[in-house]
Every structure is written in structure tokens, then in C-alpha cells.
C-alpha positions as YAML, in Angstrom:
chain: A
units: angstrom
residues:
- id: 1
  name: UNK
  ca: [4.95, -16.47, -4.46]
- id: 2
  name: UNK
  ca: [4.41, -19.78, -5.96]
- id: 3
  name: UNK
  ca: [0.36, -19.40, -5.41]
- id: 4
  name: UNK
  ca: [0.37, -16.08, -7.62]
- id: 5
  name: UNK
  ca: [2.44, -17.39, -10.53]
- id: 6
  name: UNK
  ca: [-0.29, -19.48, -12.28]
- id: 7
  name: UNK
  ca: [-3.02, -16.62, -12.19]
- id: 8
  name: UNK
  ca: [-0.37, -14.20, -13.15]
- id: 9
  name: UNK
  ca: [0.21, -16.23, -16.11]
- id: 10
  name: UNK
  ca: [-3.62, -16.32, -16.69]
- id: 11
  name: UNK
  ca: [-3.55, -12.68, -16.17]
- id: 12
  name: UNK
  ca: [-0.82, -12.29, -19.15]
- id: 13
  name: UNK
  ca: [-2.73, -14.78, -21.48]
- id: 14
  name: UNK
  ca: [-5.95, -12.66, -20.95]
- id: 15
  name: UNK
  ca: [-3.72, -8.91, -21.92]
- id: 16
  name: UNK
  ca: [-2.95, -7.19, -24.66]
- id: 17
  name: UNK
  ca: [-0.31, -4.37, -23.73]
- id: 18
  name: UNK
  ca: [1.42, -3.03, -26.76]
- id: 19
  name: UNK
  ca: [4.31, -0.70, -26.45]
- id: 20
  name: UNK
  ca: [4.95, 0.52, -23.67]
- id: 21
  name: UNK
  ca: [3.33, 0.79, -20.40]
- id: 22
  name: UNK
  ca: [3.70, 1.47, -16.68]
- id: 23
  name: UNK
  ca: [2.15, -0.87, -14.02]
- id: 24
  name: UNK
  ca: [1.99, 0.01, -10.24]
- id: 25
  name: UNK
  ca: [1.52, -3.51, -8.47]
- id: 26
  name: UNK
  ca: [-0.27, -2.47, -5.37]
- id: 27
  name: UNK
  ca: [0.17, -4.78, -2.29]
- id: 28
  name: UNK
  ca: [2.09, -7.02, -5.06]
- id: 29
  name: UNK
  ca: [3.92, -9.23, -2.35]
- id: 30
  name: UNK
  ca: [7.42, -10.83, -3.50]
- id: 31
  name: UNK
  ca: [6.26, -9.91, -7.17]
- id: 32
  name: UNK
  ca: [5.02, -13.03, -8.92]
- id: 33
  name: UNK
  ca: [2.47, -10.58, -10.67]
- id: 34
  name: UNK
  ca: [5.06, -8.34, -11.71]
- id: 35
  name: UNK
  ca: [7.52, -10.91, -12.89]
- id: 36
  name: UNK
  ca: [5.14, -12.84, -15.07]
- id: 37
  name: UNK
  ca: [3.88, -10.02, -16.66]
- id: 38
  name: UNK
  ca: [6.94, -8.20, -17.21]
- id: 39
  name: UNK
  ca: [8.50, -11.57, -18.95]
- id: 40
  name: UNK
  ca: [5.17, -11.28, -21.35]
- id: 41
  name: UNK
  ca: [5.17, -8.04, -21.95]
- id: 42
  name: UNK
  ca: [9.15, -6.75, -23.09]
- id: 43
  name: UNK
  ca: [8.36, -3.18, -22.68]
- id: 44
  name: UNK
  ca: [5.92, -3.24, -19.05]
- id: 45
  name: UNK
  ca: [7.66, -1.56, -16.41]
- id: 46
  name: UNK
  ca: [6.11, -1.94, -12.85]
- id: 47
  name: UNK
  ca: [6.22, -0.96, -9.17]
- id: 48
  name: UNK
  ca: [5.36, -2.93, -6.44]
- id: 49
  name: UNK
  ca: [4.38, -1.64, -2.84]
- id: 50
  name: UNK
  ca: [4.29, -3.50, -0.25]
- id: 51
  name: UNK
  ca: [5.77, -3.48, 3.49]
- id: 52
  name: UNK
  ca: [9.22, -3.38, 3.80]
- id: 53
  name: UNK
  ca: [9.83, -7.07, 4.79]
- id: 54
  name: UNK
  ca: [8.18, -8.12, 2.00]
- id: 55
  name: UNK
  ca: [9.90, -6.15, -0.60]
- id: 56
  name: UNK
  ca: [13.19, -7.01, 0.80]
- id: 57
  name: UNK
  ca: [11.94, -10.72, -0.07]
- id: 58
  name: UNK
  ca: [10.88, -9.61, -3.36]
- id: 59
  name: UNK
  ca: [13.28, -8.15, -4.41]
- id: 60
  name: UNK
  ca: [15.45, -11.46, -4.55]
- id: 61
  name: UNK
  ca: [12.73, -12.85, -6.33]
- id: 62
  name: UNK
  ca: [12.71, -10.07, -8.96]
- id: 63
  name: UNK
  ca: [16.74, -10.15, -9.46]
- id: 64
  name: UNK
  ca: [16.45, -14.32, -10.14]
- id: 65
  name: UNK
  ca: [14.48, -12.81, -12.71]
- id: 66
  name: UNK
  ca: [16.61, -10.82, -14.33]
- id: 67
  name: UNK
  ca: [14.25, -7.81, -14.18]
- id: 68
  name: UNK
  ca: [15.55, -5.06, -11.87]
- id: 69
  name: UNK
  ca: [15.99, -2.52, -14.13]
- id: 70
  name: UNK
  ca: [12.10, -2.89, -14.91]
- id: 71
  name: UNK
  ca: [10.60, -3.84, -11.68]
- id: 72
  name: UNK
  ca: [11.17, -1.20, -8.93]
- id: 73
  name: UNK
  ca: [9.72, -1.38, -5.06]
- id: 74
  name: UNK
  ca: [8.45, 1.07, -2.86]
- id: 75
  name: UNK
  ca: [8.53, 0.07, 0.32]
- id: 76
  name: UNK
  ca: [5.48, 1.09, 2.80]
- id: 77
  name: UNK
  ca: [2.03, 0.37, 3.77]
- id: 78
  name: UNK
  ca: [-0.07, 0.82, 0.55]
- id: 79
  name: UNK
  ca: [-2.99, 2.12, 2.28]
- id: 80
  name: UNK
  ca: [-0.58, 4.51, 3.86]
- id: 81
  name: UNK
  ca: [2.56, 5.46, 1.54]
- id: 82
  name: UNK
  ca: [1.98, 7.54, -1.76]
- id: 83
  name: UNK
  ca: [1.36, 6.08, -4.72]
- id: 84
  name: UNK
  ca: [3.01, 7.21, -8.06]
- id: 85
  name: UNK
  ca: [0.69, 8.54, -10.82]
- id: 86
  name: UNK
  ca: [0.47, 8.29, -14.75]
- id: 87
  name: UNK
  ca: [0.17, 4.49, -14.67]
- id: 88
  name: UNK
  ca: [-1.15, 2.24, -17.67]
- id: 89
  name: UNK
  ca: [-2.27, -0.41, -15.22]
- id: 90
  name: UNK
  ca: [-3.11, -0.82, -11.46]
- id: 91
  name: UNK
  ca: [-3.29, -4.29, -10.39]
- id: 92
  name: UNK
  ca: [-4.76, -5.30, -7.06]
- id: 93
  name: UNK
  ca: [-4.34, -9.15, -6.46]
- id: 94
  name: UNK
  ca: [-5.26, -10.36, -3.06]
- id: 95
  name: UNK
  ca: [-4.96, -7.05, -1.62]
- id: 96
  name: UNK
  ca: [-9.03, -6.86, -0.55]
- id: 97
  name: UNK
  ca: [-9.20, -10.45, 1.02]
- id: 98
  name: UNK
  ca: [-6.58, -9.20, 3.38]
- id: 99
  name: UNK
  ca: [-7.55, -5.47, 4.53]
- id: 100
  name: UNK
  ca: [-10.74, -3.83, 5.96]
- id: 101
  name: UNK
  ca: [-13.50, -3.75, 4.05]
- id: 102
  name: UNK
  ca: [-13.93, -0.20, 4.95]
- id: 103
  name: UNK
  ca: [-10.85, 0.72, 3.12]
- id: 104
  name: UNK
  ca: [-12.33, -0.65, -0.41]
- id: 105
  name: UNK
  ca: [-14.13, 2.16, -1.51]
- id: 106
  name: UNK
  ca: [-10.66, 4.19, -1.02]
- id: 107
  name: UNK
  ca: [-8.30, 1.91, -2.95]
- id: 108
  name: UNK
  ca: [-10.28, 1.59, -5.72]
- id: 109
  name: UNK
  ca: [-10.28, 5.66, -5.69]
- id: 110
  name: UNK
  ca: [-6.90, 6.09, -5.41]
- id: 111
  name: UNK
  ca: [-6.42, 3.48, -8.39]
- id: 112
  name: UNK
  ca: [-8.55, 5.66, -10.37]
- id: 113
  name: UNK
  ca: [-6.44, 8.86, -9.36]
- id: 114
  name: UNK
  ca: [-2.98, 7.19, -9.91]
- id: 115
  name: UNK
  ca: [-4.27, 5.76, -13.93]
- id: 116
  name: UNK
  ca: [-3.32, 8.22, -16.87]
- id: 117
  name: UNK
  ca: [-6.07, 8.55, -19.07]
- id: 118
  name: UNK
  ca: [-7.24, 5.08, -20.84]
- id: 119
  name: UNK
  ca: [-5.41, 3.35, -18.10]
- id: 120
  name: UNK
  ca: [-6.36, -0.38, -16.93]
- id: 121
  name: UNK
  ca: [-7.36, -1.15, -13.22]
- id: 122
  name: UNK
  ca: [-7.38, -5.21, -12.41]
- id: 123
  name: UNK
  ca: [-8.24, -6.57, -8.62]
- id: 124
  name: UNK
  ca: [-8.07, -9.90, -8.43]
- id: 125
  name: UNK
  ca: [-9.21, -11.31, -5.64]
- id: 126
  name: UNK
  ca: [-11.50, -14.03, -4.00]
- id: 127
  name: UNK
  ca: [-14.81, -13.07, -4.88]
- id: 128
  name: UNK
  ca: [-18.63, -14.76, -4.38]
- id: 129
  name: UNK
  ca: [-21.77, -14.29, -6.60]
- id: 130
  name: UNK
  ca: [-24.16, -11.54, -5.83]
- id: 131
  name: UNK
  ca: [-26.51, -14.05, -4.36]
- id: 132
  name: UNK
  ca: [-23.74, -15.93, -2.02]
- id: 133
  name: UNK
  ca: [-24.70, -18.73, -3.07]
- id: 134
  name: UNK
  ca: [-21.03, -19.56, -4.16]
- id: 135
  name: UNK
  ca: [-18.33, -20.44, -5.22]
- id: 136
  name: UNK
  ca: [-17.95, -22.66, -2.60]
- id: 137
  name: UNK
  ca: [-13.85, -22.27, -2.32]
- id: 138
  name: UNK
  ca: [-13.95, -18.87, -2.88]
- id: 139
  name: UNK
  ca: [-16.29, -18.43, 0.23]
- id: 140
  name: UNK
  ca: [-13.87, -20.30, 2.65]
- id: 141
  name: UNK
  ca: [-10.72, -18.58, 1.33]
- id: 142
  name: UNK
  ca: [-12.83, -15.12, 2.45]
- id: 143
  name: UNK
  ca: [-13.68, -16.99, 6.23]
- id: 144
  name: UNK
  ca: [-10.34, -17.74, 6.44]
- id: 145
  name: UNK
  ca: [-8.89, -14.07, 6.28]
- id: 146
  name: UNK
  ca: [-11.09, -13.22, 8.67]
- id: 147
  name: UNK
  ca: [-9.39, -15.03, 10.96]
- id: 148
  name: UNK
  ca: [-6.33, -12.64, 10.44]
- id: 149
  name: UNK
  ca: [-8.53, -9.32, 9.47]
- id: 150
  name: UNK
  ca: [-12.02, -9.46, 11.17]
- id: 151
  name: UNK
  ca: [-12.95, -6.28, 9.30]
- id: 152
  name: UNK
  ca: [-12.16, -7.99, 6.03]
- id: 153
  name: UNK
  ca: [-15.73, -7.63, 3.57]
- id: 154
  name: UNK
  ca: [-16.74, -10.76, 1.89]
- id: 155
  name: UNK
  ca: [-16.77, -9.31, -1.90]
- id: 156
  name: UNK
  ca: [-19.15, -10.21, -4.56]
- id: 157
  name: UNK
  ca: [-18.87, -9.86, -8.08]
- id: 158
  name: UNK
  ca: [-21.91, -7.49, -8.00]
- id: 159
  name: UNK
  ca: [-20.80, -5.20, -5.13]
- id: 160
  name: UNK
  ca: [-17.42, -4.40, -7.41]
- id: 161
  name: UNK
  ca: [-18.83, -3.96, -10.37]
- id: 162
  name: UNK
  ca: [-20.76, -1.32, -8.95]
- id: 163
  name: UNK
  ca: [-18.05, 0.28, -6.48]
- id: 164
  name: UNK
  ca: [-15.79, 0.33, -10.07]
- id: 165
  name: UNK
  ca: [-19.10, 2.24, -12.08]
- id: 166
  name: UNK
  ca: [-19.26, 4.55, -9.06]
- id: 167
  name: UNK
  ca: [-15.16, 5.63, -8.97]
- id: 168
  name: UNK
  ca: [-16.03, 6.35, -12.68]
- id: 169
  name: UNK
  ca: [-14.18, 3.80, -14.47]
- id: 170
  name: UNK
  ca: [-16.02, 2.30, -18.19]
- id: 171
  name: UNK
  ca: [-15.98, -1.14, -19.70]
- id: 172
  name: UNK
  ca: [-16.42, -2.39, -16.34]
- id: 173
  name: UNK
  ca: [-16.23, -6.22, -15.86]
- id: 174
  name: UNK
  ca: [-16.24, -9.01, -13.23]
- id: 175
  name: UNK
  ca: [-15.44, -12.64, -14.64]
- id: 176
  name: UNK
  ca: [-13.79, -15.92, -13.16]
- id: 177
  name: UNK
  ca: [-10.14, -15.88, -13.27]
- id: 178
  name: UNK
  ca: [-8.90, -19.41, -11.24]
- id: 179
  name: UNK
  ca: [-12.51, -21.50, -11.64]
- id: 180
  name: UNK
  ca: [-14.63, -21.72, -8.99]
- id: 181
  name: UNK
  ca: [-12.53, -19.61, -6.65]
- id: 182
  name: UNK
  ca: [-10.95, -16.08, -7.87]
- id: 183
  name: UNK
  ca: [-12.74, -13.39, -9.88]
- id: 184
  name: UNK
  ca: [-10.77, -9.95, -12.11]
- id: 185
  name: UNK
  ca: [-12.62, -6.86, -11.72]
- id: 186
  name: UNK
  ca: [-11.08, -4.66, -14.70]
- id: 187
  name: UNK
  ca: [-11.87, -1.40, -15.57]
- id: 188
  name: UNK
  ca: [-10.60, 1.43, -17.80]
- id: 189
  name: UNK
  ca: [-10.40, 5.04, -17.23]
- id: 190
  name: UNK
  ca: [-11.94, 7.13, -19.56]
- id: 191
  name: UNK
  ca: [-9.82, 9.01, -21.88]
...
């Protein structure tokens, strides 16, 4: 939780959400993502999914908030369970590091499917260069999730730019978000 709260707040600093808006926090752990932007943005809503356990944890998290009424979870495996459609944004933060690579191409189409019109997907994840020739840290965070999902694909910023072109989403972009480690993928659905 504590690890997600700094490039959540780099996450708000880089939005602009005005008026309201739904968010669907996919894989969003205890909710550090959810919190942070919630507190920015007065009239963000959000959903988290994530496994049981975790919610459970999160949950506590998002009450020391003050922010039940806005931040809801759905418990269940989010390459499994449902998601809920006509969201604003779909946020994917750490979620690729820690699943099989195979399942990429899918959760980036179901984020496309669950966005309204003109809605927002962000992944934010640890991400190399096209040519691997770093960042350095970013490269051993992806070799050490291997050790917990062998099938996990070392992403580059090249690969998701394209795999976000080919689900159909515009103003597609792929920039550092923590310095020499994490990169945001964003990209908008077209009206």
C-alpha cells in the first residue's frame, strides 16, 4: 500500500478529471490508487477488483479514508470476475508485472470494452525501452516477478504502445512515471 501512494499521487498531479467520473481500479490491491485519486478528484467514484483477501484488507484502508461511499470493491479474480462497464477511467497499476503475459492482449481488450466513449485507460507498470537496453531497475523489478509468475512478459514501452493502437484506443502514449523504473501507458477511447 505504502509503495503505490507516491505514484498515485504522481498519477493525480499528471490528471485533469472535471466533474464527474467513474474509475474501475483493476487488480487495485488495498486501494492506494483509488484513495489518492479519489481525495484529488471530489467527484471520482471508483471500483477496485481484486481477490477477496485483498479487498477485505482494502477495504480498512479505504474506510481510514473516509471514502466508502465512493470507493466500492468487487471481490474476484480480475482476469476471471466481470467487470462493470460505462467507466471514465480504467487503471491498471502493477497488474501486468504480476500475470501471464499471454493474458495482456485480453486485459487491455476488456479495458477498452468496459470505457464509455472518450474514456481514459492508464497501466502503470514496470516497463523497459524497446531496445532493452534499460532502465536498469525497471528490468530487475520484471526478473523478480518471474520468480512468482514464470509466464510473466517483460513489457516495453514499444510493445504497449502498439498492443493499445491495435485494441483501438487514440492519443496513445508511453512516458516515465517513477524515473528510471515505472512507465503509464494511457489511452483514450474514441468518442
Amino acid at each position: 500500500h505504502a509503495g503505490s501512494i507516491g505514484p498515485a499521487r504522481q498519477l493525480a498531479r499528471a490528471l485533469e478529471i472535471d466533474g464527474p467520473a467513474r474509475m474501475l481500479d483493476v487488480g487495485g490491491g488495498t486501494g492506494a490508487f483509488a484513495i489518492t485519486l479519489c481525495k484529488a478528484f471530489p467527484e471520482l467514484t471508483a471500483t477496485v477488483v481484486d481477490f477477496p483477501n485483498v479487498a477485505s484488507l482494502g477495504r480498512t484502508y479505504v474506510e481510514a479514508a473516509g471514502l466508502s461511499d465512493r470507493i466500492t470493491y468487487a471481490d474476484g479474480d480480475a482476469l476471471e470476475k466481470g467487470w462493470p462497464g460505462g467507466q471514465d477511467i480504467v487503471l491498471m497499476s502493477y497488474l501486468f508485472s504480476g500475470v501471464p503475459g499471454e493474458t495482456h492482449e485480453d486485459l487491455i481488450g476488456r479495458a477498452y470494452d468496459t470505457l464509455a466513449p472518450g474514456g481514459h485507460f492508464m497501466l502503470h507498470d514496470f516497463v523497459v525501452d524497446a531496445e532493452r537496453t534499460g532502465p536498469k531497475l525497471a528490468a530487475l523489478w520484471q526478473l523478480q516477478h518471474t520468480a512468482f509468475t514464470p509466464t510473466a512478459r517483460s513489457l516495453d514501452d514499444a510493445w504497449l504502445a502498439d498492443a493499445l493502437g491495435g485494441a483501438g484506443f487514440e492519443d496513445v502514449s508511453v512516458r516515465p512515471m517513477i524515473p528510471g523504473m515505472t512507465m503509464l501507458a494511457m489511452g483514450r477511447r474514441p468518442n
